[in-house]
Coordinates of C-alpha atoms in Angstrom, one line a residue:
X16 CA 123.5 -147.5 40.6
X17 CA 122.7 -144.5 42.8
X18 CA 121.9 -142.0 39.9
X19 CA 123.6 -139.1 41.7
X20 CA 124.3 -136.1 39.5
X21 CA 127.2 -133.8 39.8
X22 CA 126.2 -130.3 38.5
X23 CA 128.9 -127.7 37.5
X24 CA 127.7 -124.1 37.5
X25 CA 130.1 -121.2 36.8
X26 CA 128.6 -117.8 37.7
X27 CA 130.1 -114.4 37.0
X28 CA 128.2 -111.6 38.8
X29 CA 125.0 -113.3 37.7
X30 CA 121.8 -112.1 39.2
X31 CA 119.9 -115.1 37.8
X32 CA 122.1 -117.6 39.6
X33 CA 119.5 -118.1 42.5
X34 CA 116.7 -118.5 40.0
X35 CA 118.7 -121.1 38.2
X36 CA 119.6 -122.9 41.4
X37 CA 115.9 -123.0 42.5
X38 CA 114.9 -124.3 39.0
X39 CA 117.4 -127.1 38.8
X40 CA 116.4 -128.3 42.3
X41 CA 112.6 -127.9 42.2
X42 CA 112.1 -129.2 38.7
X43 CA 114.1 -132.4 39.4
X44 CA 112.4 -135.7 40.1
X45 CA 114.7 -136.3 43.1
X46 CA 116.7 -133.3 44.4
X47 CA 118.4 -135.5 47.0
X48 CA 120.4 -137.0 44.2
X49 CA 121.9 -133.7 43.2
X50 CA 125.4 -132.4 44.1
X51 CA 125.6 -128.9 42.9
X52 CA 129.0 -127.1 42.7
X53 CA 128.9 -123.3 42.1
X54 CA 131.9 -121.1 41.3
X55 CA 130.5 -117.8 42.6
X56 CA 132.5 -114.9 41.2
X57 CA 130.9 -111.9 42.9
X58 CA 131.3 -109.4 45.8
X59 CA 131.6 -112.2 48.4
X60 CA 128.8 -110.6 50.5
X61 CA 127.3 -113.7 52.3
X62 CA 124.2 -111.7 53.1
X63 CA 123.2 -112.1 49.5
X64 CA 123.2 -115.8 50.0
X65 CA 121.0 -115.5 53.1
X66 CA 118.6 -113.1 51.3
X67 CA 118.3 -115.8 48.6
X68 CA 117.2 -118.3 51.2
X69 CA 120.4 -120.1 51.9
X70 CA 122.3 -120.7 55.1
X71 CA 126.1 -120.8 54.2
X72 CA 128.5 -122.8 56.3
X73 CA 132.2 -122.7 55.7
X74 CA 133.5 -126.3 55.1
X75 CA 136.8 -126.1 53.2
X76 CA 138.9 -124.2 50.7
X77 CA 140.1 -124.7 47.1
X78 CA 143.0 -122.8 45.6
X79 CA 142.9 -120.5 48.6
X80 CA 139.2 -119.6 48.1
X81 CA 136.6 -120.6 50.8
X82 CA 134.0 -123.3 50.0
X83 CA 130.6 -123.0 51.6
X84 CA 127.9 -125.6 52.0
X85 CA 124.5 -124.0 51.4
X86 CA 121.8 -125.4 53.7
X87 CA 118.2 -125.0 52.5
X88 CA 117.3 -127.9 50.2
X89 CA 117.5 -131.7 49.8
X90 CA 120.4 -131.2 47.4
X91 CA 124.0 -130.9 48.4
X92 CA 125.0 -127.4 47.3
X93 CA 128.6 -126.3 47.5
X94 CA 129.8 -122.8 46.6
X95 CA 133.4 -121.6 45.9
X96 CA 133.5 -117.9 46.7
X97 CA 135.8 -115.7 44.7
X98 CA 136.0 -111.9 44.4
X99 CA 135.1 -111.2 40.8
X100 CA 138.2 -109.0 40.4
X101 CA 140.3 -112.2 40.7
X102 CA 138.3 -114.1 38.0
X103 CA 140.5 -115.9 35.4
X104 CA 138.0 -116.9 32.8
X105 CA 135.4 -119.5 32.1
X106 CA 137.8 -122.5 32.0
X107 CA 139.4 -121.7 35.3
X108 CA 135.9 -121.3 36.9
X109 CA 134.5 -124.6 35.6
X110 CA 137.8 -126.5 36.3
X111 CA 137.6 -125.4 40.0
X112 CA 134.0 -126.7 40.2
X113 CA 135.3 -130.0 38.8
X114 CA 137.5 -130.4 41.9
X115 CA 134.3 -130.9 44.1
X116 CA 133.3 -134.0 42.1
X117 CA 132.7 -137.0 44.4
X118 CA 132.4 -139.9 41.9
X119 CA 128.7 -139.2 41.1
X120 CA 127.3 -141.4 38.3
X121 CA 126.2 -138.6 36.1
X122 CA 127.6 -135.1 35.1
X123 CA 125.7 -132.0 34.2
X124 CA 127.2 -128.7 33.2
X125 CA 125.2 -125.5 32.8
X126 CA 125.5 -121.8 32.8
X127 CA 124.1 -119.7 35.7
X128 CA 121.2 -118.3 33.7
X129 CA 119.3 -121.5 32.9
X130 CA 115.8 -122.7 33.6
X131 CA 114.6 -126.4 33.6
X132 CA 111.7 -128.4 32.5
X133 CA 109.9 -130.8 34.9
X134 CA 111.6 -134.1 35.5
X135 CA 114.7 -133.0 33.7
X136 CA 116.9 -135.4 35.6
X137 CA 114.8 -138.5 34.8
X138 CA 114.4 -137.6 31.2
X139 CA 118.2 -137.1 30.7
X140 CA 119.1 -140.2 32.5
X141 CA 116.7 -142.3 30.5
X142 CA 117.8 -140.8 27.2
X143 CA 121.5 -141.4 28.1
X144 CA 120.7 -145.0 29.0
X145 CA 119.0 -145.5 25.6
X146 CA 122.0 -144.0 23.8
X147 CA 124.4 -146.3 25.8
X148 CA 123.0 -149.1 23.7
X149 CA 124.5 -147.4 20.6
X150 CA 127.9 -146.4 21.9
X151 CA 130.0 -146.7 25.0
X152 CA 130.2 -143.0 26.0
X153 CA 127.2 -141.0 24.8
X154 CA 127.1 -137.3 25.7
X155 CA 124.0 -135.1 25.3
X156 CA 124.6 -131.4 24.5
X157 CA 122.6 -128.6 22.8
X158 CA 122.5 -124.9 22.6
X159 CA 119.4 -124.7 24.7
X160 CA 116.4 -122.7 23.4
X161 CA 116.2 -119.2 24.9
X162 CA 114.0 -117.6 27.5
X163 CA 113.5 -114.0 28.4
X164 CA 111.5 -112.0 30.9
X165 CA 108.9 -109.4 29.7
X166 CA 108.6 -106.0 31.2
X167 CA 105.6 -107.3 33.0
X168 CA 107.7 -110.0 34.6
X169 CA 106.4 -113.0 32.6
X170 CA 109.0 -115.6 31.4
X171 CA 108.7 -116.5 27.7
X172 CA 110.2 -119.8 26.6
X173 CA 111.3 -120.6 23.0
X174 CA 110.0 -123.9 21.7
X175 CA 112.8 -125.4 19.6
X176 CA 116.0 -127.1 20.6
X177 CA 119.1 -126.3 18.7
X178 CA 122.0 -128.4 17.5
X179 CA 125.6 -127.2 17.4
X180 CA 127.2 -126.7 14.0
X181 CA 130.3 -125.0 12.5
X182 CA 130.0 -121.3 11.9
X183 CA 133.3 -119.9 10.5
X184 CA 137.0 -119.5 11.1
X185 CA 137.9 -116.3 12.9
X186 CA 140.8 -114.1 11.9
X187 CA 143.1 -116.1 14.1
X188 CA 142.2 -119.3 12.1
X189 CA 140.2 -120.7 15.1
X190 CA 136.8 -122.4 14.3
X191 CA 133.7 -120.9 15.8
X192 CA 130.4 -122.6 16.3
X193 CA 126.8 -121.7 15.6
X194 CA 123.2 -122.8 16.6
X195 CA 120.7 -124.4 14.2
X196 CA 117.1 -125.2 15.0
X197 CA 116.6 -129.0 15.5
X198 CA 113.2 -130.7 15.5
X199 CA 113.7 -134.4 15.8
X200 CA 111.9 -137.2 17.7
X201 CA 115.2 -139.0 18.2
X202 CA 118.6 -137.7 19.3
X203 CA 120.8 -136.6 16.4
X204 CA 124.5 -137.3 16.4
X205 CA 126.9 -134.3 16.0
X206 CA 130.5 -133.5 16.6
X207 CA 130.4 -130.3 18.7
X208 CA 129.1 -129.7 22.2
X209 CA 127.8 -126.6 23.9
X210 CA 129.6 -125.8 27.2
X211 CA 126.4 -124.4 28.7
X212 CA 124.6 -127.8 28.5
X213 CA 126.5 -131.1 28.8
X214 CA 125.0 -134.3 30.3
X215 CA 127.0 -137.5 30.3
X216 CA 128.7 -140.0 32.6
X217 CA 130.4 -138.7 35.7
X218 CA 133.7 -140.1 34.5
X219 CA 133.8 -137.2 32.1
X220 CA 135.0 -135.0 34.9
X221 CA 138.1 -137.0 35.6
X222 CA 138.8 -138.1 32.0
X223 CA 138.1 -134.9 30.0
X224 CA 137.4 -132.2 32.6
X225 CA 137.3 -128.5 32.0
X226 CA 140.5 -126.7 30.9
X227 CA 141.6 -124.0 33.3
X228 CA 143.8 -122.4 30.7
X229 CA 140.8 -121.5 28.5
X230 CA 139.7 -117.9 29.0
X231 CA 136.7 -117.7 26.7
X232 CA 137.2 -118.1 22.9
X233 CA 137.8 -121.7 21.8
X234 CA 136.3 -123.4 24.9
X235 CA 133.7 -125.4 23.0
X236 CA 135.8 -126.5 20.0
X237 CA 138.6 -127.7 22.3
X238 CA 136.2 -129.4 24.7
X239 CA 134.5 -131.1 21.8
X240 CA 137.9 -132.3 20.5
X241 CA 139.1 -133.5 23.9
X242 CA 135.8 -135.3 24.6
X243 CA 136.1 -137.1 21.2
X244 CA 139.7 -138.1 21.9
X245 CA 138.4 -139.8 25.1
X246 CA 135.8 -141.8 23.2
X247 CA 132.7 -139.6 23.8
X248 CA 130.0 -139.4 21.1
X249 CA 127.9 -136.2 21.1
X250 CA 124.1 -136.3 20.6
X251 CA 121.7 -133.4 20.2
X252 CA 118.1 -133.6 21.6
X253 CA 115.2 -132.4 19.4
X254 CA 113.2 -131.2 22.4
X255 CA 113.9 -128.8 25.2
X256 CA 115.0 -130.0 28.6
X257 CA 116.2 -126.6 29.8
X258 CA 116.3 -123.0 28.5
X259 CA 119.1 -120.4 28.5
X260 CA 119.0 -116.6 28.8
X261 CA 121.1 -115.4 25.9
X262 CA 120.6 -111.6 25.6
X263 CA 121.6 -110.4 29.1
X264 CA 122.6 -107.0 27.7
X265 CA 122.8 -105.3 31.1
X266 CA 124.7 -108.2 32.9
X267 CA 128.3 -107.5 34.0
X268 CA 130.9 -108.9 31.7
X269 CA 134.5 -109.8 32.6
X270 CA 135.9 -107.9 29.5
X271 CA 134.5 -104.7 30.9
X272 CA 135.6 -105.4 34.5
X273 CA 139.2 -106.4 33.5
X274 CA 139.9 -103.4 31.3
X275 CA 143.2 -101.6 30.9
X276 CA 141.9 -98.7 33.1
X277 CA 140.9 -101.2 35.8
X278 CA 144.4 -102.6 35.7
X279 CA 146.0 -99.2 35.9
X280 CA 143.8 -98.4 38.9
X281 CA 145.0 -101.5 40.6
X282 CA 141.5 -103.1 40.6
X283 CA 142.7 -106.2 38.6
X284 CA 146.2 -107.7 38.1
X285 CA 145.8 -108.4 34.4
X286 CA 143.5 -107.3 31.6
X287 CA 141.1 -109.7 30.0
X288 CA 142.8 -109.4 26.6
X289 CA 146.2 -110.6 28.0
X290 CA 144.4 -113.6 29.4
X291 CA 142.6 -114.2 26.1
X292 CA 145.8 -114.0 24.1
X293 CA 147.5 -116.6 26.3
X294 CA 144.4 -118.8 26.1
X295 CA 144.4 -118.6 22.3
X296 CA 147.9 -120.0 22.1
X297 CA 146.8 -123.0 24.2
X298 CA 143.8 -123.4 21.9
X299 CA 146.1 -123.5 18.9
X300 CA 148.3 -126.1 20.5
X301 CA 145.3 -128.3 21.1
X302 CA 144.1 -127.9 17.4
X303 CA 147.6 -128.6 16.1
X304 CA 148.1 -125.1 14.7
X305 CA 151.5 -123.3 14.7
X306 CA 152.3 -121.5 17.9
X307 CA 155.5 -120.6 19.7
X308 CA 154.4 -121.8 23.1
X309 CA 154.7 -125.4 24.3
X310 CA 152.5 -127.6 26.5
X311 CA 153.4 -127.4 30.2
X312 CA 153.0 -129.9 33.0
X313 CA 149.4 -130.0 34.0
X314 CA 148.0 -128.7 30.7
X315 CA 145.0 -130.4 29.3
X316 CA 146.0 -132.4 26.2
X317 CA 144.2 -135.0 24.0
X318 CA 143.0 -138.3 25.3
X319 CA 144.4 -141.7 24.2
X320 CA 141.4 -143.2 22.3
X321 CA 141.0 -141.2 19.2
X322 CA 143.1 -138.7 17.3
X323 CA 142.8 -135.1 16.2
X324 CA 142.7 -136.1 12.5
X325 CA 139.8 -138.6 13.2
X326 CA 137.9 -135.7 14.8
X327 CA 138.6 -133.5 11.7
X328 CA 137.3 -136.4 9.5
X329 CA 134.1 -136.7 11.5
X330 CA 133.3 -133.0 11.8
X331 CA 134.4 -132.0 8.3
X332 CA 137.0 -129.4 9.4
X333 CA 140.6 -129.1 8.4
X334 CA 142.3 -127.0 11.1
X335 CA 145.6 -126.5 9.2
X336 CA 143.8 -125.1 6.1
X337 CA 141.1 -123.3 8.1
X338 CA 138.7 -125.2 5.8
X339 CA 135.5 -127.1 6.1
X340 CA 133.5 -129.5 3.9
X341 CA 131.0 -127.8 1.6
X342 CA 128.2 -129.5 3.5
X343 CA 129.3 -127.9 6.8
X344 CA 128.0 -124.6 5.3
X345 CA 124.5 -123.3 4.8
X346 CA 121.9 -124.7 4.0
X347 CA 123.0 -128.2 5.0
X348 CA 125.1 -127.2 8.0
X349 CA 126.1 -130.9 8.7
X350 CA 128.4 -131.6 11.5
X351 CA 128.9 -135.4 11.4
X352 CA 130.4 -137.3 8.5
X353 CA 131.7 -140.9 7.9
X354 CA 135.4 -141.3 7.6
X355 CA 136.9 -140.6 4.2
X356 CA 138.1 -143.7 2.2
X357 CA 141.7 -142.4 2.0
X358 CA 143.8 -139.3 2.5
X359 CA 143.4 -138.2 -1.2
X360 CA 139.6 -138.1 -0.7
X361 CA 140.1 -136.1 2.5
X362 CA 142.3 -133.5 0.7
X363 CA 140.0 -133.3 -2.3
X364 CA 137.0 -132.6 -0.1
X365 CA 138.7 -129.4 1.0
X366 CA 139.4 -128.3 -2.6
X367 CA 136.9 -126.6 -4.9
X368 CA 138.2 -125.8 -8.4
X369 CA 137.2 -122.6 -10.2
X370 CA 137.6 -121.3 -13.8
X371 CA 136.9 -117.8 -15.1
X372 CA 137.3 -116.8 -18.8
X373 CA 138.8 -113.4 -19.4
X374 CA 139.0 -111.4 -22.7
X375 CA 142.1 -109.4 -22.2
X376 CA 141.8 -107.1 -25.3
X377 CA 138.2 -106.1 -24.3
X378 CA 139.5 -105.1 -20.9
X379 CA 142.8 -103.2 -21.7
X380 CA 142.6 -102.7 -25.5
X381 CA 144.4 -104.3 -28.4
X382 CA 147.8 -102.8 -27.5
X383 CA 149.2 -105.4 -25.1
X384 CA 151.7 -104.7 -22.3
X385 CA 155.0 -106.5 -22.1
X386 CA 153.8 -108.4 -19.1
X387 CA 150.4 -109.1 -17.7
X388 CA 150.0 -110.1 -14.0
X389 CA 146.8 -111.7 -12.8
X390 CA 146.2 -112.3 -9.1
X391 CA 143.2 -114.1 -7.5
X392 CA 142.0 -113.4 -3.9
X393 CA 139.4 -114.9 -1.6
X394 CA 137.5 -112.9 1.0
X395 CA 139.8 -112.0 3.8
X396 CA 142.3 -114.5 2.7
X397 CA 145.8 -114.5 1.2
X398 CA 146.3 -114.7 -2.5
X399 CA 144.8 -117.9 -3.9
X400 CA 146.8 -117.9 -7.2
X401 CA 148.9 -115.7 -9.4
X402 CA 149.8 -115.8 -13.1
X403 CA 152.2 -113.9 -15.4
X404 CA 151.8 -113.7 -19.1
X405 CA 154.1 -112.2 -21.8
X406 CA 152.7 -110.4 -24.9
X407 CA 153.4 -113.5 -27.0
X408 CA 151.5 -115.8 -24.6
X409 CA 148.4 -113.6 -24.6
X410 CA 148.5 -113.3 -28.4
X411 CA 148.9 -117.0 -28.8
X412 CA 145.5 -117.4 -27.0
X413 CA 143.9 -114.6 -29.1
X414 CA 143.6 -112.5 -25.9
X415 CA 141.3 -115.0 -24.2
X416 CA 142.6 -116.6 -21.0
X417 CA 141.0 -119.2 -18.7
X418 CA 142.0 -118.3 -15.2
X419 CA 141.8 -121.3 -12.8
X420 CA 142.5 -121.8 -9.1
X421 CA 141.4 -123.9 -6.2
X422 CA 140.1 -122.7 -2.8
X423 CA 138.7 -124.3 0.3
X424 CA 134.9 -124.6 0.2
X425 CA 134.4 -121.9 2.8
X426 CA 136.7 -119.3 1.2
X427 CA 135.9 -119.2 -2.6
X428 CA 137.6 -116.6 -4.8
X429 CA 136.1 -113.1 -4.6
X430 CA 138.3 -110.8 -6.6
X431 CA 140.6 -111.0 -9.6
X432 CA 143.2 -108.3 -10.3
X433 CA 144.9 -107.5 -13.6
X434 CA 148.0 -105.3 -13.8
X435 CA 149.9 -104.4 -16.9
X436 CA 153.7 -103.7 -17.0
X437 CA 155.6 -101.8 -19.7
X438 CA 159.3 -102.2 -19.9
X439 CA 159.8 -98.5 -20.8
X440 CA 157.3 -96.8 -18.4
X441 CA 156.5 -99.3 -15.6
X442 CA 153.0 -100.1 -14.4
X443 CA 150.1 -99.2 -16.6
X444 CA 146.4 -100.0 -16.2
X445 CA 145.2 -101.9 -13.2
X446 CA 141.8 -103.5 -13.2
X447 CA 139.9 -105.3 -10.4
X448 CA 137.0 -107.6 -11.1
X449 CA 134.7 -109.2 -8.6
X450 CA 134.6 -113.0 -9.2
X451 CA 130.8 -113.1 -9.5
X452 CA 129.4 -113.2 -12.9
X453 CA 126.9 -110.4 -12.2
X454 CA 129.6 -107.7 -11.5
X455 CA 131.7 -106.2 -14.1
X456 CA 135.4 -105.0 -14.0
X457 CA 136.4 -101.6 -12.8
X458 CA 139.7 -99.7 -13.4
X459 CA 141.8 -98.7 -10.4
X460 CA 144.5 -96.9 -12.4

């Protein structure tokens, strides 16, 4: 085994790229084993490469963009140069870097604002070799701890590594991920990867690879799913191997450069939001969610070894319900579960049952309406349940009703609404009542 490492770096107008490139090379045990592919989305001024200490030599082209080999280190460094106005998103950038893969044994993917610890290559290779005794295709991934530069120019490094966990479902019903501190002597198994730090077998590039259709949102959840479907098992390290600059408030962003005004001025051919909306349809297809668009030839799909439902069982999410296991939420924030014993257990794990007693007469008085409507709502969700009672039904229960419903663990009921209807005069009193026991009802009408 030659232990060569293929390194994928997507850079968007990133002033820290050269610092990252220097760090990944100088902190490695053997820089001659590194093949670094950079997607340089910038102003295409080659003088900037020279000023950074590199001698660019044109060697080929990919997708119509020139590829330069950068002389100046023991590593093989190749750079695809693209004017930033033609950028098409993070997936497109990483996927073009993948095309420079030369069957290296190992694969590393990072962002262009990362700094490395000493002997990072040896440590990752050794850890992956150990994990290979537990599974066929181990994959190491974390949200790296942060670093920042002080006004005096000193670099401050955070101490703790972070695992990747479920966060919430966004308004489109797509799962988002979060970072949780991890302190562990041994690698901890998870279900989600961080696209800014992946280390695994080189075959990942040809089996899974980056998805050129992904613009930004949904990159990590779909990459996690597709990696799982190809048989990869994700592990999080409890100690730092590299650091990531997260704040970057003054760094250029593609959503500012690809604005509507930029399109109207002819600076870009499409706005970022049009690319993002197209990308989200592809994300929904991969997650099995309803969408009007269809897979096209060449689109990334799932692998042949494991299914989407098996992934949902392992990570505790239900994409169709936009639901998660209760233990996915704080404080446990688990992200790896054993398979459920059967489908019924799987469905029940995504149902939490709730009951709230209501004294109708104390709320609206002893004179009961002809009809009483009760609706239950969750936070930012459709109606969870609805009930309708006649005067006789309320009286038969002495004005006391037990209102029940079920919800997913991540979207419990938050509001109950009572509306009275009179045959002769129409709607009467309407009352809303927060579901919590501490808050009382208040009258809307």
